[in-house]
Amino acid sequence: MNRGEALLLEVGAFSRRLVTRVGRASLFLGAVLRRSQMPFARPRLLLREIYTAGVLTLSIVVVSGGFVGLVLGLQGYDTLQRFGSETALGSVVALSLLRELGPVIAALLFASRAGSAMTAEIGLMKATEQLDAMEVMAVDPIARVIAPKFWGGVLVMPLLAAVFSAVGVLGGWFIGVVVIGVDEGTFWSQMQGAVSWEEDVAGGVIKSAVFGVVVTWIALYQGWSCRPTAEGVSQAITRTVVLGALAVLAADFVLTAFMFIGV
Amino acid sequence: MPDQLVVEVKGAVAGYGEEAVLKGIDCTVRSGEVVALMGGSGSGKTTLLRLLTGQLPLREGEVTVFGERIAGAKRETIQRLRRRLGMLFQQGALFTDLTVFENVAWPLREHTRLPERIVRDLVWLKLEAVGLRGAASLYPAELSGGMARRVALARAIALDPELLLFDEPFAGLDPISLATVGLLIRRLNDALGAASVVVTHDVQESLAIVDYVYVILAGRIVAAGRPEEIRASDDPFVRQFVRGEVDGPAPFHYPAPPLTRTLLEERA
């Protein structure tokens, strides 16, 4: 066998593994969706997940949103004033946050804070036979544990992105209006005029909802399918963060491309 | 009902990968009985338990629990049968985010619509039965191995099961906890009028409490009988196992080529 053939074999084996994994993950998502009655029939289960995935992620989302807004204010002003259009600062800050930075960065933070926690929890429950115990007690772990986490993540993600964008806008306002002295009325009215509800706000919400599905799905599947050992769980957590981030960025490109087709 | 057939396994073949772990197992468990499945690590004991809980597909043969086929049955059937059994996992498998009390209440809250007052009464009774009423507010991380096992036992009997399954209940326990868990298995089985299956390699402890023993070696039953028959057995493997001898029909060495060949190959 020469080198070319060996390489081809490697590529073939890799593709088969990849397809198998994607297939298994899709079956898993299908099972989660089919068995999603419980979180809605017992809202307390859902509320607990909204708290752990959402409320506990809020602090890093607020802090990061603030810093990103501050930087946007500085960079935006610096660029705009070269063209004498520093009055457009409000719209630049708001549009960048609503369309891109809010959904994307909030999703990255969500993957590393809430996603990793989900993977760790499921993986450890698996390693300590808690999921097996549930199954033997005639309680479906997908319906009881996975589905509430899934819907918790999906519902919370757009809210986190919205909070991120809102705090970011305040950061931009602080730098632009309070520190640099851009006219306050112009700042807000420019923003109001430039931001369209259907395109910019709704687009951002759609994006963050998709990111919520993607990140939560990856996190839960990694936990569910990990090897039930200390090493297996830690590898699954790493994969959640890495794959989650890559998937968010890739999905962002695809969604943005689709949204621009209409423009 | 005494002497009712609770578990019947006929010619069961099952496994995880290509090779079968269980290669044709026959055994029965009747109500009121405590039956031990003994064998070394990897002999297929736990696999057999997973067949009884419907967690593993059956390749050949038949496994019936409460007169119904469980392996390969529909989800609803499996769930219905699982509600009638309780299982104790090797490390307890307690929910780590819940207190001892909440752990024991968990199956009651999931499966019944009993008022909270009655749920609490039942939990106190179950905790009293395992002697851990005083530990109700502790979290699993604060329990010793033996205590965790007893809490898990209280949780397993929460719904008064008709069949109790124990996966290595004695593994890693100190002598006092070991005797306590042994006593509880016997006492709870008799109080519930249930049938119990104890998977174990702890020979002396289990021979002291069980009614019947199946000895498994490499996926087959090599001996079966009452504890005194097992003790008196002249089967070479059973003798090796009961006395804990290092070498015998179950060899000390994992299959390998002769040492000289390995050493020479290393040099080459």
mmCIF file of C-alpha atoms in Angstrom, chain B residues 144-250:
data_model
loop_
_atom_site.group_PDB
_atom_site.id
_atom_site.type_symbol
_atom_site.label_atom_id
_atom_site.label_comp_id
_atom_site.label_asym_id
_atom_site.label_seq_id
_atom_site.Cartn_x
_atom_site.Cartn_y
_atom_site.Cartn_z
ATOM 1 C CA SER B 144 -19.636 6.516 54.270
ATOM 2 C CA GLY B 145 -19.721 3.705 51.701
ATOM 3 C CA GLY B 146 -21.826 1.486 53.950
ATOM 4 C CA MET B 147 -24.288 4.264 54.759
ATOM 5 C CA ALA B 148 -24.672 5.162 51.078
ATOM 6 C CA ARG B 149 -25.442 1.529 50.339
ATOM 7 C CA ARG B 150 -28.106 1.497 53.075
ATOM 8 C CA VAL B 151 -29.716 4.710 51.804
ATOM 9 C CA ALA B 152 -29.782 3.222 48.312
ATOM 10 C CA LEU B 153 -31.426 0.165 49.815
ATOM 11 C CA ALA B 154 -34.087 2.352 51.437
ATOM 12 C CA ARG B 155 -34.676 3.999 48.058
ATOM 13 C CA ALA B 156 -34.863 0.596 46.334
ATOM 14 C CA ILE B 157 -37.613 -0.563 48.720
ATOM 15 C CA ALA B 158 -39.513 2.734 48.631
ATOM 16 C CA LEU B 159 -42.263 1.318 46.418
ATOM 17 C CA ASP B 160 -42.362 -2.098 48.163
ATOM 18 C CA PRO B 161 -40.946 -4.057 45.218
ATOM 19 C CA GLU B 162 -41.652 -7.722 44.611
ATOM 20 C CA LEU B 163 -38.175 -8.349 43.235
ATOM 21 C CA LEU B 164 -34.960 -6.898 44.611
ATOM 22 C CA LEU B 165 -31.728 -6.911 42.633
ATOM 23 C CA PHE B 166 -28.366 -6.282 44.283
ATOM 24 C CA ASP B 167 -25.268 -5.534 42.238
ATOM 25 C CA GLU B 168 -22.226 -6.307 44.416
ATOM 26 C CA PRO B 169 -23.818 -5.057 47.633
ATOM 27 C CA PHE B 170 -20.788 -6.058 49.728
ATOM 28 C CA ALA B 171 -17.989 -4.661 47.562
ATOM 29 C CA GLY B 172 -15.632 -2.340 49.425
ATOM 30 C CA LEU B 173 -17.386 -2.420 52.806
ATOM 31 C CA ASP B 174 -15.809 -2.745 56.248
ATOM 32 C CA PRO B 175 -16.766 -5.872 58.235
ATOM 33 C CA ILE B 176 -19.467 -4.125 60.275
ATOM 34 C CA SER B 177 -21.157 -2.507 57.271
ATOM 35 C CA LEU B 178 -20.819 -5.788 55.415
ATOM 36 C CA ALA B 179 -22.702 -7.674 58.110
ATOM 37 C CA THR B 180 -25.296 -4.860 58.355
ATOM 38 C CA VAL B 181 -26.013 -4.873 54.621
ATOM 39 C CA GLY B 182 -26.177 -8.682 54.633
ATOM 40 C CA LEU B 183 -28.644 -8.675 57.489
ATOM 41 C CA LEU B 184 -30.753 -5.974 55.846
ATOM 42 C CA ILE B 185 -30.959 -7.870 52.576
ATOM 43 C CA ARG B 186 -32.277 -10.946 54.351
ATOM 44 C CA ARG B 187 -34.580 -9.037 56.702
ATOM 45 C CA LEU B 188 -36.094 -6.739 54.063
ATOM 46 C CA ASN B 189 -36.621 -9.593 51.641
ATOM 47 C CA ASP B 190 -38.527 -11.534 54.278
ATOM 48 C CA ALA B 191 -40.515 -8.491 55.426
ATOM 49 C CA LEU B 192 -41.585 -7.631 51.878
ATOM 50 C CA GLY B 193 -42.168 -11.253 50.894
ATOM 51 C CA ALA B 194 -40.087 -10.394 47.844
ATOM 52 C CA ALA B 195 -37.548 -12.342 45.843
ATOM 53 C CA SER B 196 -33.937 -11.173 45.861
ATOM 54 C CA VAL B 197 -31.050 -11.716 43.499
ATOM 55 C CA VAL B 198 -27.627 -10.874 44.922
ATOM 56 C CA VAL B 199 -24.739 -10.610 42.487
ATOM 57 C CA THR B 200 -21.551 -10.984 44.459
ATOM 58 C CA HIS B 201 -18.093 -12.390 44.752
ATOM 59 C CA ASP B 202 -18.156 -12.130 48.515
ATOM 60 C CA VAL B 203 -18.414 -15.816 49.305
ATOM 61 C CA GLN B 204 -18.652 -16.114 53.078
ATOM 62 C CA GLU B 205 -21.049 -13.201 53.589
ATOM 63 C CA SER B 206 -23.464 -14.328 50.923
ATOM 64 C CA LEU B 207 -23.366 -18.017 51.830
ATOM 65 C CA ALA B 208 -24.488 -16.941 55.299
ATOM 66 C CA ILE B 209 -27.663 -15.187 54.151
ATOM 67 C CA VAL B 210 -28.877 -16.752 50.897
ATOM 68 C CA ASP B 211 -31.154 -19.695 50.180
ATOM 69 C CA TYR B 212 -29.666 -20.788 46.888
ATOM 70 C CA VAL B 213 -26.462 -20.160 44.943
ATOM 71 C CA TYR B 214 -25.586 -20.180 41.267
ATOM 72 C CA VAL B 215 -21.869 -20.146 40.507
ATOM 73 C CA ILE B 216 -21.027 -18.588 37.151
ATOM 74 C CA LEU B 217 -17.757 -19.044 35.299
ATOM 75 C CA ALA B 218 -17.110 -17.451 31.913
ATOM 76 C CA GLY B 219 -20.786 -16.995 31.103
ATOM 77 C CA ARG B 220 -21.979 -20.451 32.152
ATOM 78 C CA ILE B 221 -23.417 -21.818 35.352
ATOM 79 C CA VAL B 222 -20.924 -24.336 36.680
ATOM 80 C CA ALA B 223 -22.593 -25.143 39.964
ATOM 81 C CA ALA B 224 -25.876 -24.567 41.737
ATOM 82 C CA GLY B 225 -27.189 -25.558 45.114
ATOM 83 C CA ARG B 226 -27.976 -24.600 48.664
ATOM 84 C CA PRO B 227 -25.154 -22.863 50.575
ATOM 85 C CA GLU B 228 -24.171 -26.047 52.443
ATOM 86 C CA GLU B 229 -24.013 -27.956 49.149
ATOM 87 C CA ILE B 230 -21.788 -25.281 47.645
ATOM 88 C CA ARG B 231 -19.488 -25.382 50.674
ATOM 89 C CA ALA B 232 -19.252 -29.161 50.419
ATOM 90 C CA SER B 233 -18.866 -29.223 46.631
ATOM 91 C CA ASP B 234 -15.931 -31.176 45.203
ATOM 92 C CA ASP B 235 -16.093 -29.373 41.864
ATOM 93 C CA PRO B 236 -12.538 -28.014 41.385
ATOM 94 C CA PHE B 237 -13.635 -24.503 40.360
ATOM 95 C CA VAL B 238 -16.215 -24.175 43.126
ATOM 96 C CA ARG B 239 -13.608 -25.270 45.672
ATOM 97 C CA GLN B 240 -11.100 -22.783 44.310
ATOM 98 C CA PHE B 241 -13.697 -20.008 44.394
ATOM 99 C CA VAL B 242 -15.103 -20.733 47.853
ATOM 100 C CA ARG B 243 -11.647 -21.071 49.389
ATOM 101 C CA GLY B 244 -10.171 -18.184 47.415
ATOM 102 C CA GLU B 245 -7.206 -20.157 46.027
ATOM 103 C CA VAL B 246 -4.943 -18.256 43.673
ATOM 104 C CA ASP B 247 -4.514 -20.903 40.989
ATOM 105 C CA GLY B 248 -6.780 -23.646 39.756
ATOM 106 C CA PRO B 249 -9.360 -24.053 37.008
ATOM 107 C CA ALA B 250 -9.541 -20.236 36.975
#
